[in-house]
């Protein structure tokens, strides 16, 4: 069973949680977006009041939990990925990349072909240095 919110509260909460940078996490700006004629002081109070509603808080928490579930990165993953990148940079694991190359046949027709190539150790080391 989902959380019961009015259409206006849901729109407000969605903008508060994932709207543009100037509104995300700012109740006053979210309220002003939907009610541009309201005075700023009133928008501050009304936005805050909306956030204090139990249903709105529950809805925002459920959205945050879904996001956390999708983007779970833990210490084990970071360690494994670091080791993998290190081995790639040292040449212990070959790194195969692909690229689409435009070619022409004998009739002059253009077509694309996928080429595979192995990155050199120096390419990987330079890429890793750029990350740090």
PDB file of C-alpha atoms in Angstrom:
ATOM      1  CA  UNK A   1       0.000   0.000   0.000  1.00  0.00           C
ATOM      2  CA  UNK A   2       1.401   3.399  -1.018  1.00  0.00           C
ATOM      3  CA  UNK A   3       1.489   6.567   0.996  1.00  0.00           C
ATOM      4  CA  UNK A   4      -1.628   8.679   0.495  1.00  0.00           C
ATOM      5  CA  UNK A   5      -0.719  12.246  -0.510  1.00  0.00           C
ATOM      6  CA  UNK A   6      -2.723  14.928  -2.178  1.00  0.00           C
ATOM      7  CA  UNK A   7      -1.638  15.776  -5.723  1.00  0.00           C
ATOM      8  CA  UNK A   8      -0.223  19.119  -4.545  1.00  0.00           C
ATOM      9  CA  UNK A   9       1.739  17.581  -1.676  1.00  0.00           C
ATOM     10  CA  UNK A  10       3.165  14.909  -3.981  1.00  0.00           C
ATOM     11  CA  UNK A  11       4.240  17.497  -6.561  1.00  0.00           C
ATOM     12  CA  UNK A  12       5.804  19.616  -3.808  1.00  0.00           C
ATOM     13  CA  UNK A  13       7.639  16.621  -2.333  1.00  0.00           C
ATOM     14  CA  UNK A  14       8.881  15.447  -5.741  1.00  0.00           C
ATOM     15  CA  UNK A  15      10.291  18.883  -6.493  1.00  0.00           C
ATOM     16  CA  UNK A  16      11.788  19.161  -3.006  1.00  0.00           C
ATOM     17  CA  UNK A  17      13.459  15.760  -3.346  1.00  0.00           C
ATOM     18  CA  UNK A  18      14.577  15.732  -6.953  1.00  0.00           C
ATOM     19  CA  UNK A  19      13.860  19.062  -8.590  1.00  0.00           C
ATOM     20  CA  UNK A  20      16.367  21.505 -10.048  1.00  0.00           C
ATOM     21  CA  UNK A  21      19.307  22.551  -7.901  1.00  0.00           C
ATOM     22  CA  UNK A  22      17.730  25.859  -6.928  1.00  0.00           C
ATOM     23  CA  UNK A  23      14.684  24.057  -5.456  1.00  0.00           C
ATOM     24  CA  UNK A  24      16.053  20.714  -4.267  1.00  0.00           C
ATOM     25  CA  UNK A  25      16.024  20.693  -0.474  1.00  0.00           C
ATOM     26  CA  UNK A  26      14.580  24.214  -0.235  1.00  0.00           C
ATOM     27  CA  UNK A  27      10.952  24.228   0.921  1.00  0.00           C
ATOM     28  CA  UNK A  28      10.488  27.969   0.399  1.00  0.00           C
ATOM     29  CA  UNK A  29      11.623  27.865  -3.226  1.00  0.00           C
ATOM     30  CA  UNK A  30       9.522  24.771  -3.915  1.00  0.00           C
ATOM     31  CA  UNK A  31       6.464  26.503  -2.511  1.00  0.00           C
ATOM     32  CA  UNK A  32       7.195  29.642  -4.554  1.00  0.00           C
ATOM     33  CA  UNK A  33       7.517  27.538  -7.701  1.00  0.00           C
ATOM     34  CA  UNK A  34       3.925  26.331  -7.342  1.00  0.00           C
ATOM     35  CA  UNK A  35       2.584  29.572  -5.793  1.00  0.00           C
ATOM     36  CA  UNK A  36       4.592  32.451  -7.313  1.00  0.00           C
ATOM     37  CA  UNK A  37       2.303  35.190  -5.950  1.00  0.00           C
ATOM     38  CA  UNK A  38       2.828  34.236  -2.314  1.00  0.00           C
ATOM     39  CA  UNK A  39       5.148  36.442  -0.274  1.00  0.00           C
ATOM     40  CA  UNK A  40       8.523  34.927   0.535  1.00  0.00           C
ATOM     41  CA  UNK A  41       7.932  34.904   4.295  1.00  0.00           C
ATOM     42  CA  UNK A  42       4.606  33.120   3.823  1.00  0.00           C
ATOM     43  CA  UNK A  43       6.199  30.646   1.390  1.00  0.00           C
ATOM     44  CA  UNK A  44       8.834  29.852   3.995  1.00  0.00           C
ATOM     45  CA  UNK A  45       6.190  29.064   6.610  1.00  0.00           C
ATOM     46  CA  UNK A  46       3.900  27.141   4.236  1.00  0.00           C
ATOM     47  CA  UNK A  47       6.770  25.095   2.787  1.00  0.00           C
ATOM     48  CA  UNK A  48       7.965  24.232   6.281  1.00  0.00           C
ATOM     49  CA  UNK A  49       4.430  23.292   7.324  1.00  0.00           C
ATOM     50  CA  UNK A  50       4.106  20.991   4.314  1.00  0.00           C
ATOM     51  CA  UNK A  51       7.377  19.249   5.198  1.00  0.00           C
ATOM     52  CA  UNK A  52       6.146  18.643   8.749  1.00  0.00           C
ATOM     53  CA  UNK A  53       3.182  16.594   7.506  1.00  0.00           C
ATOM     54  CA  UNK A  54       3.669  12.955   8.454  1.00  0.00           C
ATOM     55  CA  UNK A  55       2.612  11.693   5.027  1.00  0.00           C
ATOM     56  CA  UNK A  56       5.061  13.997   3.250  1.00  0.00           C
ATOM     57  CA  UNK A  57       7.919  12.937   5.531  1.00  0.00           C
ATOM     58  CA  UNK A  58       7.083   9.261   4.943  1.00  0.00           C
ATOM     59  CA  UNK A  59       6.921   9.818   1.190  1.00  0.00           C
ATOM     60  CA  UNK A  60      10.294  11.592   1.150  1.00  0.00           C
ATOM     61  CA  UNK A  61      11.853   8.857   3.286  1.00  0.00           C
ATOM     62  CA  UNK A  62      10.533   6.154   0.958  1.00  0.00           C
ATOM     63  CA  UNK A  63      12.003   7.988  -2.052  1.00  0.00           C
ATOM     64  CA  UNK A  64      15.325   8.347  -0.244  1.00  0.00           C
ATOM     65  CA  UNK A  65      15.337   4.635   0.643  1.00  0.00           C
ATOM     66  CA  UNK A  66      14.669   3.641  -2.971  1.00  0.00           C
ATOM     67  CA  UNK A  67      17.575   5.834  -4.065  1.00  0.00           C
ATOM     68  CA  UNK A  68      19.871   4.333  -1.411  1.00  0.00           C
ATOM     69  CA  UNK A  69      18.908   0.822  -2.518  1.00  0.00           C
ATOM     70  CA  UNK A  70      19.746   1.616  -6.133  1.00  0.00           C
ATOM     71  CA  UNK A  71      23.092   3.250  -5.399  1.00  0.00           C
ATOM     72  CA  UNK A  72      24.486   1.028  -2.698  1.00  0.00           C
ATOM     73  CA  UNK A  73      28.251   1.363  -2.682  1.00  0.00           C
ATOM     74  CA  UNK A  74      30.054  -0.186   0.218  1.00  0.00           C
ATOM     75  CA  UNK A  75      33.671  -0.570   1.292  1.00  0.00           C
ATOM     76  CA  UNK A  76      33.927  -4.047  -0.242  1.00  0.00           C
ATOM     77  CA  UNK A  77      32.875  -2.794  -3.684  1.00  0.00           C
ATOM     78  CA  UNK A  78      35.336   0.118  -3.501  1.00  0.00           C
ATOM     79  CA  UNK A  79      38.174  -2.244  -2.574  1.00  0.00           C
ATOM     80  CA  UNK A  80      37.354  -4.727  -5.344  1.00  0.00           C
ATOM     81  CA  UNK A  81      37.055  -1.978  -7.940  1.00  0.00           C
ATOM     82  CA  UNK A  82      40.353  -0.397  -6.837  1.00  0.00           C
ATOM     83  CA  UNK A  83      42.156  -3.738  -7.130  1.00  0.00           C
ATOM     84  CA  UNK A  84      40.633  -4.342 -10.566  1.00  0.00           C
ATOM     85  CA  UNK A  85      41.720  -0.899 -11.812  1.00  0.00           C
ATOM     86  CA  UNK A  86      45.212  -1.384 -10.381  1.00  0.00           C
ATOM     87  CA  UNK A  87      45.573  -4.752 -12.134  1.00  0.00           C
ATOM     88  CA  UNK A  88      44.381  -3.203 -15.373  1.00  0.00           C
ATOM     89  CA  UNK A  89      46.920  -0.393 -15.040  1.00  0.00           C
ATOM     90  CA  UNK A  90      49.736  -2.849 -14.339  1.00  0.00           C
ATOM     91  CA  UNK A  91      48.796  -4.944 -17.359  1.00  0.00           C
ATOM     92  CA  UNK A  92      47.734  -7.988 -15.373  1.00  0.00           C
ATOM     93  CA  UNK A  93      44.248  -7.782 -16.886  1.00  0.00           C
ATOM     94  CA  UNK A  94      43.901  -6.907 -20.585  1.00  0.00           C
ATOM     95  CA  UNK A  95      41.592  -4.015 -21.281  1.00  0.00           C
ATOM     96  CA  UNK A  96      39.674  -4.335 -24.498  1.00  0.00           C
ATOM     97  CA  UNK A  97      37.834  -1.320 -25.821  1.00  0.00           C
ATOM     98  CA  UNK A  98      35.614  -1.046 -28.822  1.00  0.00           C
ATOM     99  CA  UNK A  99      34.939   1.797 -31.201  1.00  0.00           C
ATOM    100  CA  UNK A 100      32.722   2.237 -34.223  1.00  0.00           C
ATOM    101  CA  UNK A 101      34.688   3.133 -37.328  1.00  0.00           C
ATOM    102  CA  UNK A 102      33.143   4.556 -40.468  1.00  0.00           C
ATOM    103  CA  UNK A 103      34.237   2.648 -43.596  1.00  0.00           C
ATOM    104  CA  UNK A 104      33.355   2.485 -47.265  1.00  0.00           C
ATOM    105  CA  UNK A 105      32.850  -0.561 -49.404  1.00  0.00           C
ATOM    106  CA  UNK A 106      34.055  -0.893 -53.017  1.00  0.00           C
ATOM    107  CA  UNK A 107      30.829   0.761 -54.273  1.00  0.00           C
ATOM    108  CA  UNK A 108      31.395   3.849 -52.119  1.00  0.00           C
ATOM    109  CA  UNK A 109      28.627   3.002 -49.631  1.00  0.00           C
ATOM    110  CA  UNK A 110      29.348   4.066 -46.071  1.00  0.00           C
ATOM    111  CA  UNK A 111      28.948   1.623 -43.209  1.00  0.00           C
ATOM    112  CA  UNK A 112      30.116   1.310 -39.605  1.00  0.00           C
ATOM    113  CA  UNK A 113      32.230  -1.504 -38.258  1.00  0.00           C
ATOM    114  CA  UNK A 114      33.125  -2.219 -34.646  1.00  0.00           C
ATOM    115  CA  UNK A 115      36.850  -2.490 -33.981  1.00  0.00           C
ATOM    116  CA  UNK A 116      38.290  -3.945 -30.805  1.00  0.00           C
ATOM    117  CA  UNK A 117      41.663  -2.883 -29.471  1.00  0.00           C
ATOM    118  CA  UNK A 118      43.687  -3.387 -26.322  1.00  0.00           C
ATOM    119  CA  UNK A 119      44.727  -0.384 -24.287  1.00  0.00           C
ATOM    120  CA  UNK A 120      48.400  -0.021 -23.478  1.00  0.00           C
ATOM    121  CA  UNK A 121      49.596   0.167 -19.862  1.00  0.00           C
ATOM    122  CA  UNK A 122      50.628   3.815 -20.305  1.00  0.00           C
ATOM    123  CA  UNK A 123      47.119   4.759 -21.438  1.00  0.00           C
ATOM    124  CA  UNK A 124      45.634   3.234 -18.298  1.00  0.00           C
ATOM    125  CA  UNK A 125      48.181   4.806 -15.973  1.00  0.00           C
ATOM    126  CA  UNK A 126      47.492   8.223 -17.472  1.00  0.00           C
ATOM    127  CA  UNK A 127      43.745   7.686 -17.051  1.00  0.00           C
ATOM    128  CA  UNK A 128      44.188   6.664 -13.410  1.00  0.00           C
ATOM    129  CA  UNK A 129      46.396   9.698 -12.704  1.00  0.00           C
ATOM    130  CA  UNK A 130      43.725  11.935 -14.194  1.00  0.00           C
ATOM    131  CA  UNK A 131      41.177  10.484 -11.762  1.00  0.00           C
ATOM    132  CA  UNK A 132      43.300  11.307  -8.713  1.00  0.00           C
TER     133      UNK A 132
END
